[in-house]
């Protein structure tokens, strides 16, 4: 199946296959923990395998806001928001750019990306439909049982230095640490 081949290429970071679908839309449900409906392959790669996403960018893929956030590319984030300030509020399968930035806290400049998003008006206590990437969350959200915030995503990462730093950044921008 061609879609499974693409997912495998993303997970393994296989450049020979990656270049064939740089900007195609993903119309399948990816695994059980990240559905990715409506995501480009670059967004999916950035979310799951930043190294594969960097390969795609090196091959000519154009960074959008979500992928730039996942890769911690503050310059690209700034360019995306300059072109469309409302992009801060756009969702890809219910995931905001801040959720992409919080996905890989210990890789690259994601703390800088988080701070930049907050400086540009992102809400440190933005209500999130999903905190992780499980299908049961869709069912809980449909029942109004979803009260996630960015601080919850940080807490899921455990007590790594980047999580503590991200929590401090969120708190400095008004996040309720007791949420």
mmCIF file of C-alpha atoms in Angstrom:
data_model
loop_
_atom_site.group_PDB
_atom_site.id
_atom_site.type_symbol
_atom_site.label_atom_id
_atom_site.label_comp_id
_atom_site.label_asym_id
_atom_site.label_seq_id
_atom_site.Cartn_x
_atom_site.Cartn_y
_atom_site.Cartn_z
ATOM 1 C CA UNK A 1 0.000 0.000 0.000
ATOM 2 C CA UNK A 2 1.441 3.376 -1.028
ATOM 3 C CA UNK A 3 0.279 5.180 2.147
ATOM 4 C CA UNK A 4 1.955 2.599 4.363
ATOM 5 C CA UNK A 5 5.129 3.011 2.322
ATOM 6 C CA UNK A 6 4.980 6.755 2.947
ATOM 7 C CA UNK A 7 4.466 6.332 6.679
ATOM 8 C CA UNK A 8 7.376 3.910 6.785
ATOM 9 C CA UNK A 9 9.529 6.440 4.907
ATOM 10 C CA UNK A 10 8.615 9.145 7.431
ATOM 11 C CA UNK A 11 9.337 6.895 10.405
ATOM 12 C CA UNK A 12 12.666 5.758 8.985
ATOM 13 C CA UNK A 13 13.630 9.063 7.412
ATOM 14 C CA UNK A 14 14.171 7.535 3.952
ATOM 15 C CA UNK A 15 15.080 10.427 1.614
ATOM 16 C CA UNK A 16 14.643 8.432 -1.606
ATOM 17 C CA UNK A 17 10.954 7.945 -0.862
ATOM 18 C CA UNK A 18 10.328 11.198 1.004
ATOM 19 C CA UNK A 19 10.970 13.430 -1.997
ATOM 20 C CA UNK A 20 8.043 11.923 -3.930
ATOM 21 C CA UNK A 21 5.380 13.313 -1.631
ATOM 22 C CA UNK A 22 6.721 16.544 -0.136
ATOM 23 C CA UNK A 23 3.449 18.455 0.012
ATOM 24 C CA UNK A 24 0.748 15.805 -0.438
ATOM 25 C CA UNK A 25 -2.086 15.881 2.069
ATOM 26 C CA UNK A 26 -2.367 12.942 4.411
ATOM 27 C CA UNK A 27 -5.862 11.492 4.157
ATOM 28 C CA UNK A 28 -5.375 8.492 6.397
ATOM 29 C CA UNK A 29 -5.383 7.949 10.099
ATOM 30 C CA UNK A 30 -1.837 7.465 11.264
ATOM 31 C CA UNK A 31 -1.470 4.707 13.851
ATOM 32 C CA UNK A 32 -3.512 4.934 17.033
ATOM 33 C CA UNK A 33 -1.836 7.871 18.708
ATOM 34 C CA UNK A 34 -1.673 10.584 16.057
ATOM 35 C CA UNK A 35 -4.368 10.778 13.489
ATOM 36 C CA UNK A 36 -2.868 13.576 11.430
ATOM 37 C CA UNK A 37 -5.944 14.071 9.245
ATOM 38 C CA UNK A 38 -5.369 17.038 6.992
ATOM 39 C CA UNK A 39 -1.662 17.227 7.805
ATOM 40 C CA UNK A 40 0.875 17.460 5.038
ATOM 41 C CA UNK A 41 3.549 14.797 5.020
ATOM 42 C CA UNK A 42 5.997 17.478 6.179
ATOM 43 C CA UNK A 43 3.771 18.246 9.178
ATOM 44 C CA UNK A 44 3.460 14.553 9.977
ATOM 45 C CA UNK A 45 7.214 14.061 9.701
ATOM 46 C CA UNK A 46 7.890 17.151 11.841
ATOM 47 C CA UNK A 47 5.534 15.861 14.495
ATOM 48 C CA UNK A 48 6.836 12.287 14.545
ATOM 49 C CA UNK A 49 10.423 12.446 13.249
ATOM 50 C CA UNK A 50 11.981 15.931 13.149
ATOM 51 C CA UNK A 51 15.084 14.491 11.489
ATOM 52 C CA UNK A 52 12.960 13.220 8.584
ATOM 53 C CA UNK A 53 11.256 16.615 8.384
ATOM 54 C CA UNK A 54 14.629 18.347 8.207
ATOM 55 C CA UNK A 55 15.502 16.036 5.318
ATOM 56 C CA UNK A 56 12.291 17.069 3.558
ATOM 57 C CA UNK A 57 13.127 20.752 4.089
ATOM 58 C CA UNK A 58 16.623 20.192 2.702
ATOM 59 C CA UNK A 59 14.946 18.613 -0.338
ATOM 60 C CA UNK A 60 12.866 21.725 -0.909
ATOM 61 C CA UNK A 61 9.741 21.340 1.227
ATOM 62 C CA UNK A 62 8.396 24.721 2.291
ATOM 63 C CA UNK A 63 7.922 25.145 6.018
ATOM 64 C CA UNK A 64 4.446 26.050 7.208
ATOM 65 C CA UNK A 65 3.747 27.295 10.737
ATOM 66 C CA UNK A 66 3.017 23.895 12.272
ATOM 67 C CA UNK A 67 6.138 22.237 10.870
ATOM 68 C CA UNK A 68 8.278 25.273 11.749
ATOM 69 C CA UNK A 69 7.025 25.062 15.355
ATOM 70 C CA UNK A 70 7.835 21.361 15.590
ATOM 71 C CA UNK A 71 11.334 22.056 14.285
ATOM 72 C CA UNK A 72 11.852 25.094 16.526
ATOM 73 C CA UNK A 73 12.592 27.340 13.532
ATOM 74 C CA UNK A 74 11.838 30.792 14.954
ATOM 75 C CA UNK A 75 12.718 32.603 11.707
ATOM 76 C CA UNK A 76 10.243 30.478 9.731
ATOM 77 C CA UNK A 77 7.619 30.919 12.468
ATOM 78 C CA UNK A 78 8.067 34.685 12.211
ATOM 79 C CA UNK A 79 7.729 34.601 8.431
ATOM 80 C CA UNK A 80 4.583 32.473 8.627
ATOM 81 C CA UNK A 81 2.970 34.765 11.192
ATOM 82 C CA UNK A 82 3.977 37.884 9.254
ATOM 83 C CA UNK A 83 2.208 36.448 6.218
ATOM 84 C CA UNK A 84 -0.846 35.348 8.224
ATOM 85 C CA UNK A 85 -1.113 36.456 11.879
ATOM 86 C CA UNK A 86 -4.300 34.393 12.280
ATOM 87 C CA UNK A 87 -2.315 31.215 11.529
ATOM 88 C CA UNK A 88 -1.563 31.086 15.250
ATOM 89 C CA UNK A 89 -5.143 29.858 15.666
ATOM 90 C CA UNK A 90 -5.238 27.386 12.759
ATOM 91 C CA UNK A 91 -5.526 23.729 13.624
ATOM 92 C CA UNK A 92 -4.292 20.638 11.840
ATOM 93 C CA UNK A 93 -6.531 17.789 12.987
ATOM 94 C CA UNK A 94 -7.282 19.782 16.176
ATOM 95 C CA UNK A 95 -3.597 20.547 16.908
ATOM 96 C CA UNK A 96 -2.506 24.174 17.214
ATOM 97 C CA UNK A 97 1.012 25.338 16.364
ATOM 98 C CA UNK A 98 1.859 25.490 20.095
ATOM 99 C CA UNK A 99 1.185 21.762 20.359
ATOM 100 C CA UNK A 100 3.698 21.115 17.592
ATOM 101 C CA UNK A 101 6.253 23.302 19.416
ATOM 102 C CA UNK A 102 5.710 21.385 22.659
ATOM 103 C CA UNK A 103 6.063 17.984 20.973
ATOM 104 C CA UNK A 104 9.881 17.934 20.900
ATOM 105 C CA UNK A 105 10.970 20.149 23.788
ATOM 106 C CA UNK A 106 14.415 18.629 24.054
ATOM 107 C CA UNK A 107 15.238 18.935 20.339
ATOM 108 C CA UNK A 108 16.487 22.122 18.772
ATOM 109 C CA UNK A 109 15.102 25.510 19.666
ATOM 110 C CA UNK A 110 11.595 24.531 20.673
ATOM 111 C CA UNK A 111 11.737 26.517 23.917
ATOM 112 C CA UNK A 112 12.623 29.588 21.840
ATOM 113 C CA UNK A 113 9.769 28.734 19.482
ATOM 114 C CA UNK A 114 7.380 28.424 22.438
ATOM 115 C CA UNK A 115 8.474 31.799 23.816
ATOM 116 C CA UNK A 116 8.136 33.405 20.389
ATOM 117 C CA UNK A 117 4.607 32.043 19.920
ATOM 118 C CA UNK A 118 3.622 33.441 23.316
ATOM 119 C CA UNK A 119 5.208 36.804 22.495
ATOM 120 C CA UNK A 120 3.116 36.862 19.313
ATOM 121 C CA UNK A 121 -0.114 36.424 21.267
ATOM 122 C CA UNK A 122 -0.486 32.698 21.814
ATOM 123 C CA UNK A 123 -2.482 31.979 24.975
ATOM 124 C CA UNK A 124 -0.383 30.136 27.560
ATOM 125 C CA UNK A 125 -3.642 28.648 28.881
ATOM 126 C CA UNK A 126 -5.216 27.900 25.496
ATOM 127 C CA UNK A 127 -7.864 25.190 25.858
ATOM 128 C CA UNK A 128 -6.789 22.142 23.861
ATOM 129 C CA UNK A 129 -9.101 19.477 22.527
ATOM 130 C CA UNK A 130 -6.426 16.818 22.834
ATOM 131 C CA UNK A 131 -3.262 16.621 24.892
ATOM 132 C CA UNK A 132 -1.865 13.393 23.601
ATOM 133 C CA UNK A 133 -2.687 11.666 20.369
ATOM 134 C CA UNK A 134 -5.164 8.963 21.240
ATOM 135 C CA UNK A 135 -8.432 8.259 19.484
ATOM 136 C CA UNK A 136 -10.276 8.065 22.804
ATOM 137 C CA UNK A 137 -9.594 11.782 23.199
ATOM 138 C CA UNK A 138 -11.815 12.478 20.185
ATOM 139 C CA UNK A 139 -14.642 10.683 21.984
ATOM 140 C CA UNK A 140 -13.974 12.534 25.245
ATOM 141 C CA UNK A 141 -13.881 15.897 23.452
ATOM 142 C CA UNK A 142 -17.147 15.114 21.685
ATOM 143 C CA UNK A 143 -18.701 14.663 25.144
ATOM 144 C CA UNK A 144 -17.231 17.926 26.448
ATOM 145 C CA UNK A 145 -14.755 16.134 28.692
ATOM 146 C CA UNK A 146 -11.609 17.768 27.377
ATOM 147 C CA UNK A 147 -9.972 20.398 29.550
ATOM 148 C CA UNK A 148 -6.340 20.163 28.461
ATOM 149 C CA UNK A 149 -3.905 23.089 28.514
ATOM 150 C CA UNK A 150 -0.335 23.502 27.194
ATOM 151 C CA UNK A 151 1.059 22.900 30.695
ATOM 152 C CA UNK A 152 -0.360 19.371 30.549
ATOM 153 C CA UNK A 153 1.686 18.626 27.436
ATOM 154 C CA UNK A 154 4.785 19.837 29.252
ATOM 155 C CA UNK A 155 3.970 17.662 32.274
ATOM 156 C CA UNK A 156 3.684 14.588 30.045
ATOM 157 C CA UNK A 157 7.335 15.017 29.059
ATOM 158 C CA UNK A 158 8.475 14.300 32.601
ATOM 159 C CA UNK A 159 11.087 16.022 34.672
ATOM 160 C CA UNK A 160 13.586 16.771 31.963
ATOM 161 C CA UNK A 161 15.354 20.121 31.964
ATOM 162 C CA UNK A 162 13.455 21.271 28.879
ATOM 163 C CA UNK A 163 10.094 20.515 30.519
ATOM 164 C CA UNK A 164 10.990 22.587 33.561
ATOM 165 C CA UNK A 165 12.123 25.418 31.284
ATOM 166 C CA UNK A 166 8.946 25.192 29.176
ATOM 167 C CA UNK A 167 6.793 25.270 32.321
ATOM 168 C CA UNK A 168 8.645 28.396 33.478
ATOM 169 C CA UNK A 169 8.079 30.062 30.090
ATOM 170 C CA UNK A 170 4.367 29.185 30.129
ATOM 171 C CA UNK A 171 4.074 30.443 33.710
ATOM 172 C CA UNK A 172 5.815 33.725 32.798
ATOM 173 C CA UNK A 173 3.111 34.234 30.174
ATOM 174 C CA UNK A 174 0.274 33.546 32.591
ATOM 175 C CA UNK A 175 -0.264 29.783 32.459
ATOM 176 C CA UNK A 176 -2.096 28.314 35.428
ATOM 177 C CA UNK A 177 0.315 25.687 36.724
ATOM 178 C CA UNK A 178 -2.510 24.171 38.770
ATOM 179 C CA UNK A 179 -4.694 23.570 35.714
#
